[in-house]
Short mmCIF file of C-alpha atoms and ligand atoms in Angstrom, two decimals:
data_model
loop_
_atom_site.label_atom_id
_atom_site.label_comp_id
_atom_site.label_asym_id
_atom_site.label_seq_id
_atom_site.Cartn_x
_atom_site.Cartn_y
_atom_site.Cartn_z
CA MET A 1 7.84 -34.61 -25.16
CA LEU A 2 7.27 -35.26 -28.81
CA ASP A 3 4.68 -33.39 -30.82
CA ARG A 4 2.15 -35.96 -31.88
CA SER A 5 -0.02 -33.47 -33.73
CA ALA A 6 1.52 -34.04 -37.15
CA ALA A 7 1.91 -37.80 -37.20
CA GLY A 8 -1.09 -38.73 -35.14
CA LYS A 9 -3.66 -36.31 -36.46
CA ASN A 10 -5.19 -38.70 -38.99
CA TYR A 11 -5.19 -41.64 -36.62
CA HIS A 12 -7.00 -42.29 -33.38
CA LEU A 13 -4.96 -44.68 -31.31
CA GLU A 14 -7.84 -44.77 -28.85
CA ASN A 15 -9.80 -46.71 -31.47
CA ASP A 16 -7.40 -48.91 -33.30
CA LEU A 17 -3.91 -50.30 -32.79
CA VAL A 18 -2.11 -53.31 -34.21
CA ILE A 19 0.35 -54.97 -31.83
CA ALA A 20 3.09 -56.21 -34.13
CA THR A 21 4.18 -59.29 -32.20
CA HIS A 22 3.89 -63.06 -32.50
CA ASN A 23 5.07 -63.55 -28.91
CA THR A 24 2.06 -64.35 -26.69
CA GLY A 25 3.89 -63.41 -23.47
CA LYS A 26 4.66 -59.94 -24.78
CA LEU A 27 1.16 -59.53 -26.21
CA ARG A 28 -0.43 -60.34 -22.85
CA GLU A 29 1.79 -57.81 -21.06
CA ILE A 30 1.17 -55.08 -23.65
CA GLN A 31 -2.60 -55.62 -23.46
CA GLU A 32 -2.52 -55.50 -19.64
CA LEU A 33 -0.48 -52.30 -19.65
CA ILE A 34 -2.49 -50.47 -22.31
CA GLY A 35 -5.65 -51.55 -20.49
CA GLY A 36 -8.86 -50.03 -21.81
CA ARG A 37 -7.16 -47.00 -23.33
CA VAL A 38 -7.32 -48.42 -26.84
CA VAL A 39 -10.67 -49.93 -27.72
CA HIS A 40 -9.64 -52.22 -30.55
CA ILE A 41 -6.35 -54.05 -30.29
CA GLN A 42 -5.38 -56.73 -32.79
CA SER A 43 -2.15 -58.65 -32.82
CA ALA A 44 -0.03 -59.53 -35.83
CA GLY A 45 -0.60 -63.18 -34.95
CA GLU A 46 -4.41 -62.82 -35.00
CA LEU A 47 -4.26 -60.92 -38.28
CA GLY A 48 -2.10 -63.60 -39.88
CA LEU A 49 0.66 -61.10 -40.67
CA ASP A 50 4.12 -62.35 -41.56
CA ASP A 51 6.78 -62.35 -38.85
CA PRO A 52 9.46 -60.24 -40.56
CA GLU A 53 13.06 -61.36 -40.40
CA GLU A 54 14.90 -59.30 -37.76
CA THR A 55 17.78 -58.08 -39.88
CA GLY A 56 18.56 -55.00 -37.77
CA THR A 57 21.67 -54.61 -35.63
CA THR A 58 19.97 -52.65 -32.82
CA PHE A 59 16.76 -52.94 -30.77
CA HIS A 60 15.55 -49.74 -32.45
CA GLU A 61 16.08 -51.07 -35.98
CA ASN A 62 14.32 -54.36 -35.26
CA ALA A 63 11.40 -52.68 -33.47
CA ALA A 64 11.02 -50.28 -36.41
CA LEU A 65 11.04 -52.97 -39.06
CA LYS A 66 8.41 -55.03 -37.23
CA ALA A 67 6.15 -52.02 -36.58
CA LEU A 68 6.46 -50.67 -40.12
CA ALA A 69 5.74 -54.02 -41.76
CA ALA A 70 2.51 -54.33 -39.73
CA ALA A 71 1.45 -50.70 -40.29
CA GLN A 72 1.95 -50.97 -44.03
CA ALA A 73 0.23 -54.35 -44.27
CA THR A 74 -2.87 -53.15 -42.38
CA GLY A 75 -3.06 -49.40 -43.06
CA LYS A 76 -3.26 -48.89 -39.27
CA PRO A 77 -0.83 -47.65 -36.63
CA ALA A 78 1.22 -50.53 -35.28
CA LEU A 79 3.26 -50.95 -32.11
CA ALA A 80 6.22 -53.36 -31.94
CA ASP A 81 8.50 -54.31 -29.07
CA ASP A 82 12.06 -55.43 -29.59
CA SER A 83 13.58 -56.56 -26.35
CA GLY A 84 16.17 -58.77 -24.77
CA LEU A 85 18.42 -59.65 -21.90
CA ALA A 86 21.88 -58.04 -21.86
CA VAL A 87 24.38 -59.85 -19.61
CA ALA A 88 27.36 -57.74 -18.54
CA ALA A 89 29.86 -60.64 -18.39
CA LEU A 90 28.87 -61.53 -21.97
CA ASP A 91 29.43 -57.99 -23.27
CA GLY A 92 25.68 -57.46 -23.58
CA ALA A 93 24.81 -60.80 -25.19
CA PRO A 94 22.35 -62.27 -25.94
CA GLY A 95 20.87 -58.75 -26.41
CA ILE A 96 19.05 -58.48 -29.74
CA TYR A 97 19.64 -62.21 -30.23
CA SER A 98 17.77 -63.22 -27.04
CA ALA A 99 15.02 -65.10 -28.88
CA ARG A 100 17.51 -66.74 -31.26
CA TRP A 101 19.70 -67.94 -28.34
CA ALA A 102 16.81 -70.14 -27.26
CA GLU A 103 16.44 -71.79 -30.68
CA LYS A 104 17.25 -75.46 -30.96
CA GLU A 105 18.55 -77.13 -34.10
CA ASP A 106 15.03 -77.81 -35.38
CA GLY A 107 14.22 -74.09 -35.07
CA THR A 108 11.87 -74.39 -32.07
CA ARG A 109 12.43 -72.11 -29.06
CA ASP A 110 13.27 -73.62 -25.69
CA PHE A 111 14.01 -71.06 -23.00
CA GLY A 112 15.20 -73.77 -20.59
CA PHE A 113 17.93 -74.39 -23.14
CA GLY A 114 18.53 -70.63 -23.61
CA MET A 115 18.81 -70.06 -19.84
CA GLU A 116 21.29 -72.92 -19.46
CA LYS A 117 23.37 -71.52 -22.29
CA ILE A 118 23.68 -68.22 -20.41
CA TRP A 119 24.43 -69.90 -17.09
CA ASP A 120 27.10 -72.17 -18.63
CA LYS A 121 28.98 -69.12 -19.85
CA ILE A 122 28.81 -67.04 -16.65
CA GLN A 123 28.68 -69.50 -13.76
CA ASN A 124 32.39 -69.07 -13.03
CA GLN A 125 32.35 -65.29 -13.33
CA ASP A 126 31.88 -63.00 -10.33
CA ASN A 127 29.90 -60.52 -12.35
CA LYS A 128 26.29 -61.68 -12.71
CA ARG A 129 24.86 -58.25 -13.62
CA ALA A 130 22.25 -58.07 -16.36
CA GLN A 131 19.54 -55.81 -17.67
CA PHE A 132 16.35 -56.30 -19.62
CA ILE A 133 15.80 -53.77 -22.39
CA SER A 134 12.62 -52.98 -24.30
CA VAL A 135 12.37 -50.61 -27.25
CA LEU A 136 8.87 -49.88 -28.53
CA ALA A 137 8.35 -48.51 -32.03
CA LEU A 138 5.04 -46.98 -33.07
CA ALA A 139 4.80 -46.86 -36.88
CA PHE A 140 2.22 -45.15 -39.05
CA PRO A 141 1.39 -46.37 -42.55
CA ASP A 142 2.99 -43.21 -44.00
CA GLY A 143 6.34 -44.38 -42.62
CA GLN A 144 6.68 -42.19 -39.52
CA ILE A 145 8.11 -43.99 -36.51
CA PHE A 146 8.29 -42.96 -32.85
CA TYR A 147 10.14 -44.75 -30.06
CA THR A 148 9.97 -45.21 -26.31
CA GLU A 149 12.23 -47.44 -24.24
CA GLY A 150 12.70 -48.90 -20.80
CA THR A 151 15.33 -50.89 -18.90
CA VAL A 152 15.50 -52.74 -15.60
CA GLU A 153 18.74 -53.60 -13.83
CA GLY A 154 19.35 -56.82 -11.95
CA GLU A 155 21.29 -60.05 -11.90
CA ILE A 156 21.23 -63.58 -13.24
CA VAL A 157 20.39 -66.22 -10.63
CA TRP A 158 20.57 -70.00 -10.79
CA PRO A 159 18.68 -72.31 -10.72
CA PRO A 160 15.69 -70.82 -12.58
CA ARG A 161 12.79 -69.99 -10.24
CA GLY A 162 9.08 -69.51 -10.92
CA GLU A 163 6.50 -70.47 -13.49
CA ASN A 164 5.12 -67.01 -14.27
CA GLY A 165 6.04 -64.64 -17.07
CA PHE A 166 7.87 -65.94 -20.13
CA GLY A 167 11.28 -66.22 -21.76
CA TYR A 168 14.20 -65.57 -19.39
CA ASP A 169 12.03 -64.40 -16.44
CA PRO A 170 12.98 -67.35 -14.13
CA ILE A 171 16.68 -66.34 -14.05
CA PHE A 172 16.29 -62.55 -13.74
CA GLN A 173 16.14 -60.94 -10.30
CA ALA A 174 15.69 -57.19 -10.35
CA ASP A 175 17.76 -55.06 -7.96
CA GLY A 176 16.25 -54.88 -4.48
CA GLN A 177 14.09 -57.98 -5.02
CA THR A 178 14.34 -61.47 -3.53
CA ARG A 179 12.19 -63.13 -6.21
CA THR A 180 12.74 -63.53 -9.94
CA PHE A 181 10.33 -62.12 -12.52
CA GLY A 182 9.20 -65.75 -12.94
CA GLU A 183 8.02 -65.79 -9.31
CA MET A 184 6.14 -62.48 -9.48
CA THR A 185 2.53 -61.78 -10.35
CA ALA A 186 1.94 -59.81 -13.53
CA GLU A 187 1.27 -56.67 -11.45
CA GLU A 188 4.52 -57.07 -9.51
CA LYS A 189 6.52 -57.48 -12.73
CA HIS A 190 4.76 -54.46 -14.27
CA ALA A 191 5.84 -52.30 -11.32
CA LEU A 192 9.48 -52.89 -12.29
CA SER A 193 9.85 -54.12 -15.83
CA HIS A 194 11.57 -52.69 -18.89
CA ARG A 195 8.42 -53.21 -20.99
CA ALA A 196 6.16 -51.52 -18.43
CA LYS A 197 8.45 -48.47 -18.35
CA ALA A 198 8.49 -48.23 -22.14
CA LEU A 199 4.72 -48.70 -22.30
CA ARG A 200 3.99 -46.10 -19.65
CA ALA A 201 5.93 -43.57 -21.74
CA PHE A 202 4.02 -44.69 -24.85
CA VAL A 203 0.63 -44.40 -23.12
CA LYS A 204 1.48 -40.96 -21.75
CA THR A 205 2.27 -39.61 -25.19
CA TRP A 206 -0.22 -41.42 -27.39
CA CYS A 207 -3.20 -42.53 -25.35
CA SER A 208 -4.08 -39.51 -23.25
CA GLY A 209 -5.56 -36.09 -23.86
P1 ITT B 1 8.19 -60.66 -31.73
O1 ITT B 1 9.42 -60.27 -32.50
O2 ITT B 1 7.15 -61.33 -32.57
O3 ITT B 1 7.63 -59.53 -30.91
P2 ITT B 1 10.08 -62.29 -30.27
O4 ITT B 1 9.93 -63.26 -29.14
O5 ITT B 1 10.79 -62.78 -31.51
O6 ITT B 1 8.62 -61.76 -30.65
P3 ITT B 1 12.21 -60.40 -29.77
O7 ITT B 1 12.84 -60.63 -31.09
O8 ITT B 1 12.09 -58.99 -29.27
O9 ITT B 1 10.74 -60.99 -29.73
O10 ITT B 1 12.97 -61.30 -28.71
C1 ITT B 1 13.04 -60.90 -27.39
C2 ITT B 1 13.30 -62.13 -26.53
O11 ITT B 1 13.88 -61.64 -25.30
C3 ITT B 1 11.99 -62.78 -26.15
O12 ITT B 1 11.68 -63.86 -27.00
C4 ITT B 1 12.28 -63.25 -24.72
O13 ITT B 1 12.87 -64.48 -24.74
C5 ITT B 1 13.29 -62.25 -24.21
N1 ITT B 1 12.55 -61.29 -23.38
C6 ITT B 1 12.17 -60.02 -23.72
N2 ITT B 1 11.44 -59.47 -22.74
C7 ITT B 1 11.36 -60.40 -21.76
C8 ITT B 1 10.72 -60.44 -20.52
O14 ITT B 1 9.97 -59.43 -20.09
N3 ITT B 1 10.83 -61.54 -19.80
C9 ITT B 1 11.55 -62.59 -20.22
N4 ITT B 1 12.17 -62.66 -21.40
C10 ITT B 1 12.07 -61.57 -22.17
#
């Protein structure tokens, strides 16, 4: 358990937190999982903050750079999520490049295209194992950064199933489940997901007591 007394003492996360994301699917999940524990949540999108270039080589580095950019731009604590789908038969790809794998030539994201790209590369392989990973970084304007993380194990299925969730949810089936994340309600996904695990650890440390 980290000691939040030093970093957090001048800030009250219960009152104010910037969610450093431009991804509306992530934002919705983060808001649902934090619930009423933080009174005033604003997203980087709402605040018109820049979407920093993700130049890191790890989930931790990219989460940190997004959180720090938002904390320094606003003077408030900021929480960022860097996440992705790691496919075993692809040596962990797309991993930190999960969003970029879905980019078309004109720069727009199309996850139908991204999902097909994954399936094309693994359809003839026996190993369909995959995991979703989420690393959350909480940054303070003075530069301090704290992390939590979560993973969920499962496999890639084809064809994509379900209209719920976002991103690669329609091709990810968590272990022990018969439905993809795309076929689950938000509550069902939260009971299993990488982001929910990381957020529960965040809430326990920063939003209670
Ligand atoms: P921000 O950086 O603004 O937060 P982003 O979409 O660029 O948004 P990432 O760089 O972390 O975020 O990319 C992660 C990608 O991985 C994301 O766009 C999804 O396609 C995918 N992903 C992450 N979590 C997912 C989930 O719970 N369900 C489906 N796909 C997910």
